[in-house]
Amino acid sequence: MKYYLKCCKCSHITKDLSSWFGQKQFCPDCGGRHVEAVYHTDYSKLKDLLKNKPDSFWNYFDFLPIENKENIVSFNEGAIMLEEWNFLNRFAMENYGINCHVYAYRNDLNGGTNTLKDVAASLTASALKENGISRFCVASTGNTATANARYLAKAGIKFTNFAPSTTNKDTIEEIRSYGQEVRISDGDYAQAKQEATEFSEKNNIPISIGNIDPLRVESKRTMVFEFIRQLGKMPDVYMQAVGGGSGPIALDKGFREIEKHSAEIVTSASDIELPRMLLVQQDMCDPMVQAWELAKKNGFPENFENDYPKIENPPTSVFILSAGNPGMYPLVARIVKKGNGDFLRVKEAELLDYARIVYKEKGIHIGPAATVCFAGFYQALKESKIKDGETIVLNIGESGKRYSDFISKF
């Protein structure tokens, strides 16, 4: 085996994903669900892989928890262009006197469903196929479900998604178009997650365990490899809209790997530093921002990360970011604090104005969650969160293709 799974709580070793699924996705010693893959692969090999011009994140096969390439399920996702958006460089200079370089991480160009969830769905489908698993379920507000629906359909795996009652109708229709099942909850995202868990346990069906799912984290952390491949270093600032937090968790995991093996991968260790994470939420569902603001006001007391609000049925129209009970906040907050990052709030009522800017400047429709991130850059400038000379990556997490109501207003 080229990898094993290590429990983040008690360090128990699970030898592979087959054993992990056999354990019902729990650590047998402590009952924890947060495990990370550790690779036996020689990391000097990564230096050569970073010289490639890959067509997918499977360029990093040797650093992913799959043994047989014949099991790969892919639509050429994950080798995502970092596109410098010069109009944002100009805006920062003309309005704030800040010389910076802003890159959009164009997840809207992914080969699967044009979202940042495609890499995770690709690895999930491949892992389930390799381990002979025929059914899978998840609770999702949109992108995760849609990506899994398409990739698992290609793998011949039956998929059931539990969706909150507010889920976008275009999303539901797309999931069903792949022949997959959607069960719509009467409640919010928290209720949908509870129903999915009960379904998984009753029917002995593997479930996506959320933002710490090793298949999500291991796939998404390859964005760190892509940043280094395309920029030659880590960005100074990483920005994304956040609901649950798998992006920051994955970035941190990838960074720790690269940092540990930096001598084998890059010429200068100074090129490998954890980016300052600026995570953005809209004001109609902002529990992480509220928690962070309180912690900052109180000087980040001990265990500050465990104090966060829970918003039932948040009145947001950005359904993908409707996680009112941010269970991953303690982990995400520690990561953000470690890198001297911050949380930002943008006004949901202004999102269309920002989406129109992208359309005017680039001729593309981005989705509402991606617009939250984009608007966050302007907010970061207002709050003096961007420094002169910095390189900033904006994770454009989705295209607008499934949001007909949103883009019809452009």
XYZ file of C-alpha atoms in Angstrom:
410
model
C 0.000 0.000 0.000
C 1.235 3.476 -0.797
C -0.677 5.111 2.072
C -2.407 4.575 5.410
C -4.971 6.566 7.390
C -4.036 8.104 10.728
C -6.623 9.210 13.283
C -6.193 12.911 14.075
C -7.415 12.374 17.639
C -5.624 9.258 18.903
C -3.154 8.423 16.063
C -4.638 4.958 15.462
C -3.545 3.568 12.091
C -6.117 2.246 9.634
C -4.273 0.473 6.869
C -6.397 1.560 3.894
C -9.788 2.773 2.693
C -11.142 -0.758 2.499
C -10.568 -1.086 6.245
C -11.964 2.417 6.802
C -15.239 1.530 5.116
C -15.241 -1.775 6.996
C -15.013 0.214 10.252
C -18.093 2.178 9.128
C -15.868 5.247 8.770
C -15.011 5.441 12.482
C -11.729 5.060 14.338
C -12.033 1.730 16.228
C -10.047 3.081 19.195
C -11.548 6.495 19.923
C -14.640 6.628 17.707
C -13.337 9.689 15.865
C -14.055 10.365 12.218
C -11.215 12.721 11.368
C -8.434 10.772 9.687
C -5.719 11.899 7.302
C -3.841 9.929 4.666
C -0.102 9.508 5.140
C 1.881 8.496 2.054
C 4.881 6.231 1.706
C 5.684 7.839 -1.653
C 9.036 9.579 -2.063
C 8.106 13.274 -2.072
C 11.004 14.130 -4.349
C 8.781 12.658 -7.074
C 6.385 15.546 -6.532
C 9.041 17.976 -7.728
C 8.961 16.303 -11.155
C 5.153 16.214 -11.208
C 5.083 19.967 -10.628
C 6.896 20.408 -13.962
C 4.030 18.809 -15.895
C 1.140 20.523 -17.635
C -1.564 18.170 -16.379
C -5.101 17.774 -17.645
C -6.457 16.786 -14.211
C -5.544 16.517 -10.547
C -4.827 12.832 -11.209
C -1.390 14.077 -12.215
C -0.791 13.528 -8.485
C -1.959 9.890 -8.510
C 1.051 8.833 -6.420
C -0.156 11.174 -3.675
C -3.801 10.091 -3.646
C -5.322 7.091 -1.804
C -6.063 4.962 -4.869
C -3.967 1.930 -5.812
C -5.097 1.094 -9.351
C -5.351 3.694 -12.110
C -7.974 1.548 -13.828
C -10.416 2.590 -11.103
C -10.108 6.314 -11.798
C -13.406 8.051 -12.579
C -12.659 11.423 -14.100
C -13.901 14.239 -16.310
C -10.507 16.002 -16.413
C -11.045 18.053 -13.287
C -8.673 19.751 -10.910
C -5.796 21.064 -13.038
C -7.382 24.477 -12.742
C -5.991 27.566 -14.344
C -4.917 30.360 -12.035
C -6.020 33.340 -14.087
C -4.710 36.763 -13.154
C -7.588 39.212 -12.998
C -5.849 42.443 -13.847
C -8.991 44.532 -13.387
C -8.779 43.743 -9.672
C -5.078 44.658 -9.636
C -5.984 48.005 -11.189
C -8.861 48.576 -8.773
C -6.617 47.974 -5.757
C -3.958 50.362 -7.073
C -6.314 53.114 -8.223
C -8.513 53.111 -5.119
C -6.179 52.019 -2.330
C -2.646 52.520 -3.664
C -1.966 48.807 -3.216
C 0.156 46.942 -5.733
C -1.024 43.335 -5.645
C -1.563 40.390 -7.962
C -4.980 38.750 -7.830
C -5.567 35.313 -9.331
C -8.880 33.561 -9.768
C -8.751 29.822 -9.169
C -11.211 28.937 -11.890
C -13.176 26.035 -10.462
C -15.946 27.111 -12.816
C -13.798 25.527 -15.565
C -13.749 22.064 -13.948
C -14.556 19.250 -16.346
C -17.306 17.651 -14.264
C -19.968 20.030 -12.961
C -17.868 23.214 -12.998
C -17.549 23.408 -9.216
C -14.874 23.060 -6.569
C -16.554 19.797 -5.527
C -15.562 17.913 -8.686
C -12.154 16.773 -7.447
C -13.709 15.298 -4.305
C -16.416 13.563 -6.326
C -13.804 12.130 -8.678
C -11.777 10.655 -5.822
C -14.932 9.450 -4.047
C -16.236 7.645 -7.110
C -12.808 6.126 -7.775
C -12.392 4.946 -4.168
C -15.871 3.436 -3.986
C -15.316 1.684 -7.298
C -11.939 0.326 -6.181
C -13.447 -1.023 -2.970
C -16.520 -2.606 -4.529
C -19.071 -0.263 -2.915
C -22.308 0.064 -4.860
C -24.229 2.709 -2.853
C -23.398 6.047 -1.283
C -25.279 8.889 0.364
C -24.725 12.462 1.445
C -26.545 15.502 2.796
C -25.841 18.483 0.590
C -27.139 21.923 -0.253
C -26.022 21.701 -3.866
C -22.516 21.413 -5.287
C -21.403 18.286 -3.393
C -24.579 16.450 -4.327
C -24.460 17.467 -7.966
C -20.826 16.477 -8.392
C -21.327 13.139 -6.645
C -24.431 12.448 -8.722
C -22.547 12.752 -11.993
C -19.343 10.967 -10.999
C -21.063 8.110 -9.188
C -23.412 7.621 -12.122
C -20.374 7.202 -14.368
C -19.016 4.621 -11.912
C -22.338 2.745 -11.814
C -22.889 3.542 -8.134
C -26.346 4.366 -6.770
C -26.400 7.698 -4.963
C -28.937 9.273 -2.598
C -28.794 12.920 -1.616
C -30.671 14.399 1.337
C -31.414 18.028 0.519
C -32.730 20.870 2.680
C -36.156 22.179 1.736
C -34.579 25.367 0.371
C -32.352 23.599 -2.192
C -32.243 25.252 -5.596
C -34.647 23.579 -8.057
C -32.047 23.610 -10.855
C -29.750 21.585 -8.601
C -32.439 19.017 -7.838
C -33.245 18.619 -11.515
C -29.597 18.139 -12.444
C -29.059 15.461 -9.796
C -32.092 13.563 -11.034
C -30.949 13.933 -14.642
C -28.075 11.579 -13.811
C -30.551 8.944 -12.621
C -29.743 9.571 -8.972
C -32.101 10.023 -6.012
C -32.939 13.200 -4.107
C -34.846 13.131 -0.842
C -36.017 16.586 0.192
C -36.146 17.264 3.901
C -38.903 19.288 5.518
C -36.245 21.151 7.482
C -32.930 22.918 7.083
C -29.450 21.580 6.332
C -29.015 20.263 9.882
C -32.208 18.244 9.533
C -31.094 16.883 6.149
C -27.784 15.768 7.683
C -29.599 13.946 10.476
C -31.818 12.153 7.971
C -28.816 11.140 5.871
C -27.033 9.766 8.945
C -30.063 7.706 9.951
C -30.391 6.376 6.392
C -26.710 5.429 6.311
C -26.849 3.604 9.630
C -30.113 1.799 8.925
C -29.049 0.562 5.492
C -25.307 0.135 6.133
C -24.471 2.539 3.307
C -21.273 4.643 3.348
C -21.863 8.358 3.762
C -19.847 11.467 3.065
C -18.839 12.501 6.570
C -18.646 16.148 5.661
C -15.761 18.555 5.620
C -13.280 16.182 7.274
C -14.081 13.301 4.924
C -10.639 12.004 3.880
C -11.767 11.713 0.262
C -12.738 15.380 0.209
C -9.616 16.532 2.001
C -7.104 14.403 0.083
C -8.482 15.509 -3.271
C -8.911 19.184 -2.474
C -5.497 19.544 -0.898
C -3.991 19.074 -4.375
C -4.812 22.758 -4.917
C -1.668 23.397 -2.866
C 0.317 21.466 -5.482
C -1.344 23.503 -8.222
C -0.544 26.807 -6.515
C 3.125 25.864 -6.356
C 3.119 24.501 -9.901
C 1.616 27.642 -11.385
C 2.915 30.387 -9.091
C 6.192 28.807 -8.038
C 5.224 29.436 -4.410
C 2.244 29.579 -2.082
C 0.031 32.673 -2.374
C 0.239 35.218 0.414
C -3.548 35.311 0.772
C -6.166 32.659 0.072
C -9.836 33.653 -0.092
C -13.019 31.653 -0.440
C -16.648 31.725 0.593
C -17.149 29.339 3.487
C -20.118 27.313 4.646
C -18.660 24.156 6.134
C -14.930 24.602 5.649
C -13.471 21.693 3.679
C -11.410 24.086 1.544
C -9.416 25.595 4.440
C -9.063 22.177 6.079
C -7.698 20.684 2.850
C -5.380 23.616 2.192
C -3.930 23.286 5.684
C -3.383 19.547 5.237
C -1.648 20.053 1.902
C 0.484 22.840 3.320
C 1.661 20.680 6.231
C 2.733 17.978 3.775
C 4.605 20.426 1.580
C 6.210 22.128 4.572
C 7.443 18.798 5.938
C 8.981 17.829 2.607
C 9.926 21.299 1.349
C 13.607 20.409 0.939
C 12.608 17.675 -1.509
C 10.195 19.841 -3.507
C 11.265 23.499 -3.731
C 14.517 25.399 -3.836
C 13.662 27.830 -1.061
C 11.634 26.996 2.046
C 10.621 30.677 2.142
C 8.293 29.916 -0.791
C 6.316 27.562 1.455
C 4.320 29.498 4.002
C 0.717 29.029 5.068
C -1.374 31.646 3.257
C -3.310 34.135 5.302
C -6.844 32.837 4.911
C -9.623 35.369 4.497
C -12.879 33.447 4.630
C -16.099 35.137 3.581
C -19.742 34.722 4.553
C -22.863 36.604 3.509
C -24.700 38.579 6.183
C -27.823 36.381 5.988
C -25.886 33.336 7.195
C -22.697 34.327 8.973
C -22.265 32.246 12.161
C -18.501 31.876 11.659
C -18.053 35.612 11.224
C -20.114 36.297 14.341
C -18.061 33.813 16.365
C -14.769 35.224 15.097
C -15.764 38.824 15.814
C -16.679 37.873 19.387
C -13.402 36.009 19.885
C -11.401 38.919 18.475
C -13.230 41.397 20.711
C -12.347 39.267 23.741
C -8.710 38.808 22.741
C -9.105 35.194 21.594
C -9.498 33.582 25.023
C -8.640 29.934 25.618
C -11.029 27.614 23.764
C -12.438 30.581 21.843
C -13.116 28.288 18.882
C -15.791 26.371 20.786
C -18.011 29.419 21.205
C -20.114 29.911 18.084
C -23.791 30.614 17.340
C -26.194 28.254 15.641
C -28.651 29.810 13.234
C -31.753 27.733 12.541
C -33.208 28.063 9.046
C -30.974 30.980 8.024
C -32.864 33.352 5.695
C -30.223 33.277 2.965
C -30.813 32.867 -0.752
C -27.273 31.526 -1.204
C -28.403 27.994 -0.423
C -24.973 26.434 -0.890
C -23.751 28.573 2.010
C -26.697 27.925 4.328
C -24.814 26.036 7.065
C -26.280 27.780 10.089
C -24.735 25.260 12.502
C -21.024 25.442 11.631
C -19.783 22.261 13.280
C -16.350 22.623 11.669
C -15.818 26.138 13.026
C -13.542 24.986 15.887
C -11.160 23.331 13.434
C -11.398 26.036 10.776
C -10.977 28.839 13.318
C -7.751 27.312 14.641
C -6.395 27.052 11.093
C -7.292 30.671 10.309
C -5.775 31.863 13.581
C -2.566 29.911 12.923
C -2.062 31.762 9.655
C -3.047 35.203 11.020
C -6.138 35.171 8.857
C -9.594 36.619 9.308
C -13.294 36.213 8.552
C -15.158 38.783 6.482
C -18.819 39.597 5.986
C -20.407 40.837 2.759
C -23.948 42.031 2.104
C -26.109 39.476 0.353
C -28.263 42.229 -1.128
C -25.237 43.487 -3.091
C -24.119 40.173 -4.615
C -25.753 40.751 -7.991
C -23.833 44.006 -8.379
C -20.557 42.160 -7.851
C -21.544 39.301 -10.163
C -22.258 41.869 -12.863
C -18.714 43.217 -12.489
C -17.295 39.762 -13.278
C -19.603 39.429 -16.261
C -18.652 42.872 -17.566
C -14.912 42.339 -17.136
C -14.575 38.631 -18.011
C -17.788 37.705 -19.821
C -18.536 34.831 -17.450
C -21.371 33.976 -15.101
C -20.256 32.879 -11.657
C -22.643 31.437 -9.092
C -23.822 33.193 -5.929
C -21.358 31.410 -3.623
C -18.452 32.322 -5.909
C -19.746 35.887 -5.877
C -19.541 35.915 -2.067
C -15.813 35.241 -2.383
C -15.390 37.839 -5.133
C -17.221 40.488 -3.088
C -14.992 39.536 -0.178
C -11.946 40.887 -2.016
C -13.483 44.358 -2.141
C -14.393 44.061 1.538
C -10.842 42.976 2.358
C -9.525 46.140 0.700
C -11.988 48.271 2.678
C -10.839 46.654 5.923
C -7.127 46.950 5.031
C -6.696 43.174 4.922
C -4.635 43.253 1.706
C -1.026 44.415 1.841
C 1.203 45.944 -0.798
C 3.067 43.394 -2.915
C 0.879 40.419 -2.006
C -0.322 37.598 -4.243
C -3.959 36.744 -3.633
C -5.890 33.677 -4.812
C -9.683 33.883 -5.014
C -11.288 30.453 -5.123
C -14.055 30.851 -7.696
C -15.974 27.845 -6.506
C -18.723 27.440 -9.085
C -20.135 28.580 -12.398
C -23.579 30.132 -12.601
C -25.025 27.487 -14.894
C -27.312 25.951 -12.250
C -28.608 29.291 -11.006
C -30.969 30.439 -13.717
C -32.859 32.789 -11.376
C -29.599 34.439 -10.319
C -28.058 34.938 -13.751
C -31.372 35.988 -15.320
C -31.028 39.190 -13.314
C -27.692 40.118 -14.886
